[in-house]
PDB file of C-alpha atoms in Angstrom:
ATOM      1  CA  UNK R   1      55.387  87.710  75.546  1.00 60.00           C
ATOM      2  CA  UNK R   2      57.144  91.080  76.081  1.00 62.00           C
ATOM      3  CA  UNK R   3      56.387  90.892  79.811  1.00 71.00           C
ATOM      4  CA  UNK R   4      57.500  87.129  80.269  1.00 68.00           C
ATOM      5  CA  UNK R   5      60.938  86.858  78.606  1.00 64.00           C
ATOM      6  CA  UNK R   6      61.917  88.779  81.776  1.00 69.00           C
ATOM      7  CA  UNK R   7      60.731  85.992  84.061  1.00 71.00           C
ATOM      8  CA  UNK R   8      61.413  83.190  81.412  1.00 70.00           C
ATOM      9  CA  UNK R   9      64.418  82.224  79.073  1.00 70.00           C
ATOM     10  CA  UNK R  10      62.314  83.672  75.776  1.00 69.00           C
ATOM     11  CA  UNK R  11      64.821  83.875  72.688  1.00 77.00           C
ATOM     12  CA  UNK R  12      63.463  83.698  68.975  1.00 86.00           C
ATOM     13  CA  UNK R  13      60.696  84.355  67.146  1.00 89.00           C
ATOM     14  CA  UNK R  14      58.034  82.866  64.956  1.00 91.00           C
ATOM     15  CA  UNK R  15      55.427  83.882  61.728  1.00 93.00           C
ATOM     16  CA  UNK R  16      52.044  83.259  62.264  1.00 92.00           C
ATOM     17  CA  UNK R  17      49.150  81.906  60.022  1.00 92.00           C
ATOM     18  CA  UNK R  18      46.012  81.282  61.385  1.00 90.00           C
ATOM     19  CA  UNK R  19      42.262  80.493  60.556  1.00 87.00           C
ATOM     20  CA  UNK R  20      39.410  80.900  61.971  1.00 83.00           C
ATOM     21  CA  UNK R  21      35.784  79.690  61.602  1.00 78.00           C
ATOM     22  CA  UNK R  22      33.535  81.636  62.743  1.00 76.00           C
ATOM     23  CA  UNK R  23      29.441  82.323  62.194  1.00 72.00           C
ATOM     24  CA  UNK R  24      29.509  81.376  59.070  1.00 70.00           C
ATOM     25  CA  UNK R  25      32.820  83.333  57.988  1.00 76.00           C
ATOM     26  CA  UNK R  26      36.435  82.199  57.517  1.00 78.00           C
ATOM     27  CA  UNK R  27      39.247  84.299  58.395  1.00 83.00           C
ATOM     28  CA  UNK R  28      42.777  84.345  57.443  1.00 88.00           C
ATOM     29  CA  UNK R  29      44.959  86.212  59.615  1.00 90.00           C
ATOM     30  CA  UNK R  30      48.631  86.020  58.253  1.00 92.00           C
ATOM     31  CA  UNK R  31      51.900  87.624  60.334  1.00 92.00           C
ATOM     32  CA  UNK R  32      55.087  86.589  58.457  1.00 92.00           C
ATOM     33  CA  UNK R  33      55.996  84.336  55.132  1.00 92.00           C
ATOM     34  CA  UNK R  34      53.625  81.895  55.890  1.00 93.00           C
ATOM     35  CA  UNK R  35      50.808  81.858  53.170  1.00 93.00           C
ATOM     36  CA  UNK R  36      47.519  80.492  52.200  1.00 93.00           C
ATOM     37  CA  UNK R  37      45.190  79.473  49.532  1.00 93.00           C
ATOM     38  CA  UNK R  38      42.193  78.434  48.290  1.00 91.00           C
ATOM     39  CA  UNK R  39      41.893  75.654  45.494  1.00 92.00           C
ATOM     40  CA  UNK R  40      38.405  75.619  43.957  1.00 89.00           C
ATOM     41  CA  UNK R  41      37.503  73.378  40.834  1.00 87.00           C
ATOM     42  CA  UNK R  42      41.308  73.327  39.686  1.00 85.00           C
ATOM     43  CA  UNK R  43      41.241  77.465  39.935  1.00 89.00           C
ATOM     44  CA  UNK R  44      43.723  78.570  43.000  1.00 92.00           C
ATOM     45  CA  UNK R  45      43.078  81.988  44.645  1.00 89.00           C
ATOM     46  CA  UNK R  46      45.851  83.407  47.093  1.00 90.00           C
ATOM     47  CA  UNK R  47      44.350  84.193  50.681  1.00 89.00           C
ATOM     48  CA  UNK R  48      47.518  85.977  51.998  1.00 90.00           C
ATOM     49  CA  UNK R  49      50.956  87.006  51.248  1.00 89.00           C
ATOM     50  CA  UNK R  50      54.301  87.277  52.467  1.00 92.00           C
ATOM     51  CA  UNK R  51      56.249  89.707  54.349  1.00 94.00           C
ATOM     52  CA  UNK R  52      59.112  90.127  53.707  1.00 94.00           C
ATOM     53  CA  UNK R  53      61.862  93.149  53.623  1.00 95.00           C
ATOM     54  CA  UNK R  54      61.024  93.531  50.262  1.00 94.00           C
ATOM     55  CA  UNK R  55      57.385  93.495  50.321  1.00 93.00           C
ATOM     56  CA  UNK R  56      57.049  96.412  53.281  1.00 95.00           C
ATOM     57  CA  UNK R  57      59.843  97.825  52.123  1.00 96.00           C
ATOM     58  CA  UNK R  58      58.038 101.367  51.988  1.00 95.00           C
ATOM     59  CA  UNK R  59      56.958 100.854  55.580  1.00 95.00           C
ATOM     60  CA  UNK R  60      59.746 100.317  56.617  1.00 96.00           C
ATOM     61  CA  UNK R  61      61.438 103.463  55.056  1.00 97.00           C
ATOM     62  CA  UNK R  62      58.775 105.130  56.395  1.00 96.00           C
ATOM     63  CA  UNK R  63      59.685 104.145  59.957  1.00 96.00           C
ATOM     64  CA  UNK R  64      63.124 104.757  59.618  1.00 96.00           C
ATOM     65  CA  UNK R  65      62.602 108.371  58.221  1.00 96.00           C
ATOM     66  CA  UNK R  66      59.884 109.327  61.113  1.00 95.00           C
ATOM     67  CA  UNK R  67      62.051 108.215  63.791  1.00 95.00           C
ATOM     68  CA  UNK R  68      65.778 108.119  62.843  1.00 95.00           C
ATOM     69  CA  UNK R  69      66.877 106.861  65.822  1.00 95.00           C
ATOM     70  CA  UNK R  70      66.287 103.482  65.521  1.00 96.00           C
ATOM     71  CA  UNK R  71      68.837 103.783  62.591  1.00 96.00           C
ATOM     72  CA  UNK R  72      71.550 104.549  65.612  1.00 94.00           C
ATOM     73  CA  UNK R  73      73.559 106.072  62.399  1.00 93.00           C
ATOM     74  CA  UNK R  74      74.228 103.480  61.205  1.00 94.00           C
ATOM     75  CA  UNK R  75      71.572 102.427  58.783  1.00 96.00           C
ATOM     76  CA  UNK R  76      70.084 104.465  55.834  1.00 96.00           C
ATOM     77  CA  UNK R  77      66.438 104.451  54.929  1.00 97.00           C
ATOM     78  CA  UNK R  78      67.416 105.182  51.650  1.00 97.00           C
ATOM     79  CA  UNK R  79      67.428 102.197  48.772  1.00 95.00           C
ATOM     80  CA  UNK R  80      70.239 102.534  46.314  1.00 96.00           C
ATOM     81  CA  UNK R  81      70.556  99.825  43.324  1.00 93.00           C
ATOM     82  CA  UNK R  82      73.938  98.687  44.838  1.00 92.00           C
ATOM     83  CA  UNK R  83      75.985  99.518  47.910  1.00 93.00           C
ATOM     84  CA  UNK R  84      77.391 103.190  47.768  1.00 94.00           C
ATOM     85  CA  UNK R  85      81.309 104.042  47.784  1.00 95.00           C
ATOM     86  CA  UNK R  86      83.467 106.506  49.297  1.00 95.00           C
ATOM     87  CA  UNK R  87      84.788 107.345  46.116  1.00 95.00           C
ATOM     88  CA  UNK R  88      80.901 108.241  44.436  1.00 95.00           C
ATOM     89  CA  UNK R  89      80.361 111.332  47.305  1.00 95.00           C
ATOM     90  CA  UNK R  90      79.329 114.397  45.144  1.00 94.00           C
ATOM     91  CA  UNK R  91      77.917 111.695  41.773  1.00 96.00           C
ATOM     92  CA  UNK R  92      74.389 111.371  41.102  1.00 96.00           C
ATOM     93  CA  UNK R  93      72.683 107.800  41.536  1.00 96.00           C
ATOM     94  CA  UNK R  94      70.010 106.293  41.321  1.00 96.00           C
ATOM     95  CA  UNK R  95      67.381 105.981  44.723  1.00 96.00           C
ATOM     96  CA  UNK R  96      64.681 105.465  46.075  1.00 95.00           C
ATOM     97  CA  UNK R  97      62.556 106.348  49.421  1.00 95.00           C
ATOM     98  CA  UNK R  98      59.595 105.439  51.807  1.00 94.00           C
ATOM     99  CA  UNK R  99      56.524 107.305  49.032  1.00 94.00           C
ATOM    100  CA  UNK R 100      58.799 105.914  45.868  1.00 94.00           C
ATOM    101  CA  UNK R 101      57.891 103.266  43.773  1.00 92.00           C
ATOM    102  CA  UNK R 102      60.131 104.103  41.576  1.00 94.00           C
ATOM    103  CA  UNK R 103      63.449 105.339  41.031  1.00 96.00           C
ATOM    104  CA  UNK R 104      64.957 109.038  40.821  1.00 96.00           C
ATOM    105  CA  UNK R 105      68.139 110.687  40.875  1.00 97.00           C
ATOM    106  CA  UNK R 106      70.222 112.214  43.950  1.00 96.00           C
ATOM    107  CA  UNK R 107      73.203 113.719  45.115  1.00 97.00           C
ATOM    108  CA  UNK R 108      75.138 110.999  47.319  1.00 96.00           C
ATOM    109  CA  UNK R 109      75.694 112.776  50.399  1.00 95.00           C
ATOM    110  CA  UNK R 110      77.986 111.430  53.657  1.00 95.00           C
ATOM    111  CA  UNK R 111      74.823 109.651  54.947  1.00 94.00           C
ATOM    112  CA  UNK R 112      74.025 107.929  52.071  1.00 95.00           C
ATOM    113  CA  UNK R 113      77.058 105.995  52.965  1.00 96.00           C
ATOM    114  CA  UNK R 114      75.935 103.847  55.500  1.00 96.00           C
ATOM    115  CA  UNK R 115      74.443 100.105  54.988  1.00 95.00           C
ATOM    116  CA  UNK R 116      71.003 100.241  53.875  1.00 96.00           C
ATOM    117  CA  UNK R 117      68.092  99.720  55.939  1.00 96.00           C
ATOM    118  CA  UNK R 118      66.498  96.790  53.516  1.00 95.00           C
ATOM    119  CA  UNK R 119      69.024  95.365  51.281  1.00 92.00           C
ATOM    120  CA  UNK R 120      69.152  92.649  49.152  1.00 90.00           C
ATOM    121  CA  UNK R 121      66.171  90.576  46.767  1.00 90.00           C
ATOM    122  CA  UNK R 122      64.046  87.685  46.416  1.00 88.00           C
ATOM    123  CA  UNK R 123      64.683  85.846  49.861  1.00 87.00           C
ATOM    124  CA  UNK R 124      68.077  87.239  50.374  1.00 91.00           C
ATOM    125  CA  UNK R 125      66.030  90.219  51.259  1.00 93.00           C
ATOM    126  CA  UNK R 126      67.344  91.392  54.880  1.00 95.00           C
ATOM    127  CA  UNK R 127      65.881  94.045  57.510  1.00 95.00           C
ATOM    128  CA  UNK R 128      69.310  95.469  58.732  1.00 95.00           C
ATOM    129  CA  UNK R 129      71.123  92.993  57.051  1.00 92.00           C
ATOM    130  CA  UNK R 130      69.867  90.461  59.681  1.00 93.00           C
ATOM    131  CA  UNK R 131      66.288  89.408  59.460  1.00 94.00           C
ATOM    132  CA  UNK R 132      64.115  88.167  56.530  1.00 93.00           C
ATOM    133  CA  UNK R 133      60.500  88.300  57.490  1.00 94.00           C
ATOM    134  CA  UNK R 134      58.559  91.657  58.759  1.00 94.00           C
ATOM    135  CA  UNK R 135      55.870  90.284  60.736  1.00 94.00           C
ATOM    136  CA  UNK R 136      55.573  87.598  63.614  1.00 93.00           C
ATOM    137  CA  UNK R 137      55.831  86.945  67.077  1.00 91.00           C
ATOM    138  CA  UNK R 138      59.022  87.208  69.215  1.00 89.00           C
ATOM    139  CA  UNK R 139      62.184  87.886  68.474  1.00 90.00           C
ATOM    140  CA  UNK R 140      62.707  91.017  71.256  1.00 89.00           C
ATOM    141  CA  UNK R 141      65.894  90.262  72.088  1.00 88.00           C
ATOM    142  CA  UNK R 142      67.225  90.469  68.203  1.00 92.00           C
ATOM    143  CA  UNK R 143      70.100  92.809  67.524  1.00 93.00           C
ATOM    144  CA  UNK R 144      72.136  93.597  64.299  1.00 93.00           C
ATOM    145  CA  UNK R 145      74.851  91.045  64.000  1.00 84.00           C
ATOM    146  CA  UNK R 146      77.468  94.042  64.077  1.00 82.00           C
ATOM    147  CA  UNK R 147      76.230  95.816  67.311  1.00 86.00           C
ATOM    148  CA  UNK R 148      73.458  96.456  70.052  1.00 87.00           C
ATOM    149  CA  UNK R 149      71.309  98.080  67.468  1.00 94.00           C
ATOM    150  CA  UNK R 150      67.721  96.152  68.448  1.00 95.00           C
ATOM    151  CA  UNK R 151      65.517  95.303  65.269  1.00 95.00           C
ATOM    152  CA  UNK R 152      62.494  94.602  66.987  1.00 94.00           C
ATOM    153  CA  UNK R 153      60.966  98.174  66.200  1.00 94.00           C
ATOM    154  CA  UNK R 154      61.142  97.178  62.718  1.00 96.00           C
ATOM    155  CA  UNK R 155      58.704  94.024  62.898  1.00 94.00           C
ATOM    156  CA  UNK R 156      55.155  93.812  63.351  1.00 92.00           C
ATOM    157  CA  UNK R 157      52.958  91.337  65.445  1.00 90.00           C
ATOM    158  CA  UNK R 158      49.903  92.758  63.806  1.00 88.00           C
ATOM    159  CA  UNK R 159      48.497  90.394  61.055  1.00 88.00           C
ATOM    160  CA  UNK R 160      46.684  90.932  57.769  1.00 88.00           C
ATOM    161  CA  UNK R 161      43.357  89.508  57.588  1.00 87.00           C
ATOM    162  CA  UNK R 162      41.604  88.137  54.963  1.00 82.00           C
ATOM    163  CA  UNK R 163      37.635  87.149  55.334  1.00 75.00           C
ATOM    164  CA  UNK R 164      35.801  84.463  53.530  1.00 68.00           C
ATOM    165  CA  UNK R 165      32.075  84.616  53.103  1.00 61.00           C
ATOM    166  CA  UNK R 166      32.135  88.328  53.900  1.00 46.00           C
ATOM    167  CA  UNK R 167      31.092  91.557  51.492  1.00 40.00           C
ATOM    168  CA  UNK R 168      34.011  93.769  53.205  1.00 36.00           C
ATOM    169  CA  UNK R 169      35.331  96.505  50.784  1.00 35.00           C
ATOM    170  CA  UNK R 170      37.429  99.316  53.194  1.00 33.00           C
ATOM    171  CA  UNK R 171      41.301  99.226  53.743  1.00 33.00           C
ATOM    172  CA  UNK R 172      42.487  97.281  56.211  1.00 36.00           C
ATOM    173  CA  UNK R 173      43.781  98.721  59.285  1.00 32.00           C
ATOM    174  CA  UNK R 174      45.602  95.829  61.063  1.00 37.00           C
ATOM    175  CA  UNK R 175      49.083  96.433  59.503  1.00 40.00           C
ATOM    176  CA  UNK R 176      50.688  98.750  61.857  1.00 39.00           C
ATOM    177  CA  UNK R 177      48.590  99.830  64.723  1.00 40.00           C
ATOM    178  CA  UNK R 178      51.663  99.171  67.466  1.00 37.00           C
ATOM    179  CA  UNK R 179      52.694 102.309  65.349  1.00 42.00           C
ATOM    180  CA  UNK R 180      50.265 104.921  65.878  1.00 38.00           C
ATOM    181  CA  UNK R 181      50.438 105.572  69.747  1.00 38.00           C
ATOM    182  CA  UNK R 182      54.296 106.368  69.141  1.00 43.00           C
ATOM    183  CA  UNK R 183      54.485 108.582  65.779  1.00 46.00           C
ATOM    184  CA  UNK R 184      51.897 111.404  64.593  1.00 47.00           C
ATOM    185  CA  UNK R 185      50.917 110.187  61.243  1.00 47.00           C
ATOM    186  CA  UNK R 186      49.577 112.326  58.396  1.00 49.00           C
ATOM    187  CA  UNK R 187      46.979 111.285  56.137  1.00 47.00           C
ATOM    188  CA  UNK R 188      49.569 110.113  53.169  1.00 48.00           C
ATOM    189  CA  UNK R 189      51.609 108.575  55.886  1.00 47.00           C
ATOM    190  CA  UNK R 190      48.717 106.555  56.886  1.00 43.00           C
ATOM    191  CA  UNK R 191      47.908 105.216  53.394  1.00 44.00           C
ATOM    192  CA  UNK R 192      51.017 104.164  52.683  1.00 43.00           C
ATOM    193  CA  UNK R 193      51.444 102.305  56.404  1.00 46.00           C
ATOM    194  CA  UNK R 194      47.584 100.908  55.764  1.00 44.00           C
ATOM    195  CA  UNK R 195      47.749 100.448  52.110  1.00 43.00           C
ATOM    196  CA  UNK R 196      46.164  96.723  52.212  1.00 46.00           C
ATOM    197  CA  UNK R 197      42.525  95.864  51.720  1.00 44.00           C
ATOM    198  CA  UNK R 198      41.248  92.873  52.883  1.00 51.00           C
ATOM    199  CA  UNK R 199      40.674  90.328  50.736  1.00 57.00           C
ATOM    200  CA  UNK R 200      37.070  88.926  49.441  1.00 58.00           C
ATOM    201  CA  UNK R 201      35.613  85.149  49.058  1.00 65.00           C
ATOM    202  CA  UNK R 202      31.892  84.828  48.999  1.00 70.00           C
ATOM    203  CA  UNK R 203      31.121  81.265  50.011  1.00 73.00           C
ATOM    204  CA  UNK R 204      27.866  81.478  48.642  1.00 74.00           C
ATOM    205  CA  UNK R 205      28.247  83.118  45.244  1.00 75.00           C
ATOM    206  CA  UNK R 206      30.100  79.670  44.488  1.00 77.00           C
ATOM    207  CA  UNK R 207      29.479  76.010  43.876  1.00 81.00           C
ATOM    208  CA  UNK R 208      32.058  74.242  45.993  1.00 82.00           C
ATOM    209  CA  UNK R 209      32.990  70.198  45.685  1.00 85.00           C
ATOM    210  CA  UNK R 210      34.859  67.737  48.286  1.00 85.00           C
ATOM    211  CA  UNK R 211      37.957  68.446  46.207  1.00 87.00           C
ATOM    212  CA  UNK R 212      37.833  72.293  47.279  1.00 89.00           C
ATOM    213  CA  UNK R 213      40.753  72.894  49.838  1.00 91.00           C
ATOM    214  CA  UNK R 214      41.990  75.517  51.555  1.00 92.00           C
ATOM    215  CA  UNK R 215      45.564  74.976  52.100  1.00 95.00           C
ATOM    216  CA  UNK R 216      48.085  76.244  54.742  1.00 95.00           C
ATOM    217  CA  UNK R 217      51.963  76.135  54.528  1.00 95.00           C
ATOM    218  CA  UNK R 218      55.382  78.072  55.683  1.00 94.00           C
ATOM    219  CA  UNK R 219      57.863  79.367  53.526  1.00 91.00           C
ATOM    220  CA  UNK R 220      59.364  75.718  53.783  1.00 93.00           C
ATOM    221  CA  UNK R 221      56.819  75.063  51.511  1.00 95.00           C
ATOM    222  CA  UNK R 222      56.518  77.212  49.527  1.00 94.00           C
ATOM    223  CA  UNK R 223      59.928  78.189  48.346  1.00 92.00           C
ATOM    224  CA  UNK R 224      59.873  74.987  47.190  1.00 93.00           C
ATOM    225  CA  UNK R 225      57.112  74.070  45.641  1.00 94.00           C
ATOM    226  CA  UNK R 226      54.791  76.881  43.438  1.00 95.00           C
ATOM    227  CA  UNK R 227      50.700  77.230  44.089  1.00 95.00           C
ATOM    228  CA  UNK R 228      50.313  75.093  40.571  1.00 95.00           C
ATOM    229  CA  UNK R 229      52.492  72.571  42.143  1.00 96.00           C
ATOM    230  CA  UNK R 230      50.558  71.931  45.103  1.00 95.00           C
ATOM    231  CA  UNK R 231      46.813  72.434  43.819  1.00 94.00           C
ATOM    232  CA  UNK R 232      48.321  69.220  41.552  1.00 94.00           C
ATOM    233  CA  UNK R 233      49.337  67.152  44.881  1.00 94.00           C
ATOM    234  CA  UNK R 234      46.338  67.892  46.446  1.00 92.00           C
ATOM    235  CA  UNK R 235      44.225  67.061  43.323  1.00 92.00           C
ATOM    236  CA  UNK R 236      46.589  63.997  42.866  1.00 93.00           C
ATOM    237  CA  UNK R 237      45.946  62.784  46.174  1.00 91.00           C
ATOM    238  CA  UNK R 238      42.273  63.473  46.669  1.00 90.00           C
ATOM    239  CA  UNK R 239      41.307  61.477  43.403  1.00 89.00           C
ATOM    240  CA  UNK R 240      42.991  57.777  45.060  1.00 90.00           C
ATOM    241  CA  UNK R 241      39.921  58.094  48.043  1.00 88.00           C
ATOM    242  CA  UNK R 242      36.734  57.755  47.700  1.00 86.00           C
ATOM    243  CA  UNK R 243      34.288  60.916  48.281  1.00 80.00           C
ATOM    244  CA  UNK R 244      32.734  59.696  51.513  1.00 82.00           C
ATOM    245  CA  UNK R 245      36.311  58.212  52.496  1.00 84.00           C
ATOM    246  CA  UNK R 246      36.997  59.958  56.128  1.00 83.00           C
ATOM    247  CA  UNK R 247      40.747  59.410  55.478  1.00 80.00           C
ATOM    248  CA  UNK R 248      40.804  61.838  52.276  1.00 75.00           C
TER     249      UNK R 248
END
């Protein structure tokens, strides 16, 4: 894609959600806000999540801090609770950076100034006060809406994958290897860049029924609607066919 929006009129960008069958195994392979999930018996068990600004927050502080020139000086990697003044130079506040889950106190400094790299909550969560997903496909032509500042650094192609009917217990390593070749990562650097294991289901430690679904949908779905919401639909739905029906 990279090579051919120089030969081809290539603007946007897309998440990704995709599944695979394959030898017996299912995989979930989820790059954006798209997610999935299993409904088994009534019970509903989450087969990806979203990301978001807020969700990869730390990896993206992380970025920011190992290569501050993607910042152009004009973003901070730093996370304050609200936007800091002129007038608060010199005052402590509150903050928070790329190995913090928490908050701790600081001396606001000149740079602390500048607009944060992920601002906002909830879905008004932004990357550079522009973007609201982390992960997907395209979007190499997007810039900050205020300048030439590219944001395409920031986001991730790479998906996280989830396998069904698999016994896989080590981390998963798919999060961010476009990073590797281009930064020289210690160990704690690494786990908090690769801090997601992939996710379990066993097909065959389970009974499963006709009514078991496995259910697919974008963020137009499901910032709409919650998982209870939809395991009910599909539940409501399923029970006006017949079993053997091939239009259920």
């Amino acid at each position: 894609m990279a090579r051919e929006r120089h030969g081809h009129q290539v603007e946007g960008g897309c998440c990704a959600l995709v599944v695979v069958y394959l030898l017996g195994k299912v995989y979930v392979a989820n790059a954006g806000d798209s997610r999935a999930i299993i409904v088994r018996n009534g019970e509903i068990i989450p087969m990806s999540r979203e990301f978001t600004p807020e969700t990869e927050r730390q990896r993206l502080q992380l970025l920011g801090f190992l290569k501050p020139e993607l910042l152009g000086g004009e973003f901070t990697h730093l996370e304050f609770p609200r936007r800091v003044q002129p007038k608060e130079l010199g005052q402590r506040m509150l903050y928070r950076d790329q190995n913090m889950t928490g908050w701790a106190y600081k001396k606001i400094e000149l740079e602390d100034l500048r607009f944060p790299l992920v601002c906002g909550e909830g879905k008004k969560a932004r990357v550079m006060a522009t973007i609201g997903v982390t992960r997907g496909l395209g979007d190499h032509n997007l810039k900050v809406c205020t300048s030439s500042l590219p944001i395409k650094p920031f986001l991730s192609c790479f998906p996280e994958v989830s396998c069904i009917g698999a016994s896989l217990s080590s981390p998963s390593f798919w999060g961010l290897g476009w990073l590797l070749p281009q930064i020289p990562l210690s160990p704690s650097s690494l786990f908090t860049l690769f801090s997601h294991q992939v996710q379990v289901y066993d097909l065959t430690q389970y009974e499963h029924c006709p009514d078991d679904v496995l259910v697919l949908g974008t963020d137009g779905l499901w910032d709409v609607t919650s998982d209870c919401e939809v395991a009910a639909t599909v539940d409501r739905v399923l029970s006006t066919y017949e079993p053997n029906d091939p239009s259920r």
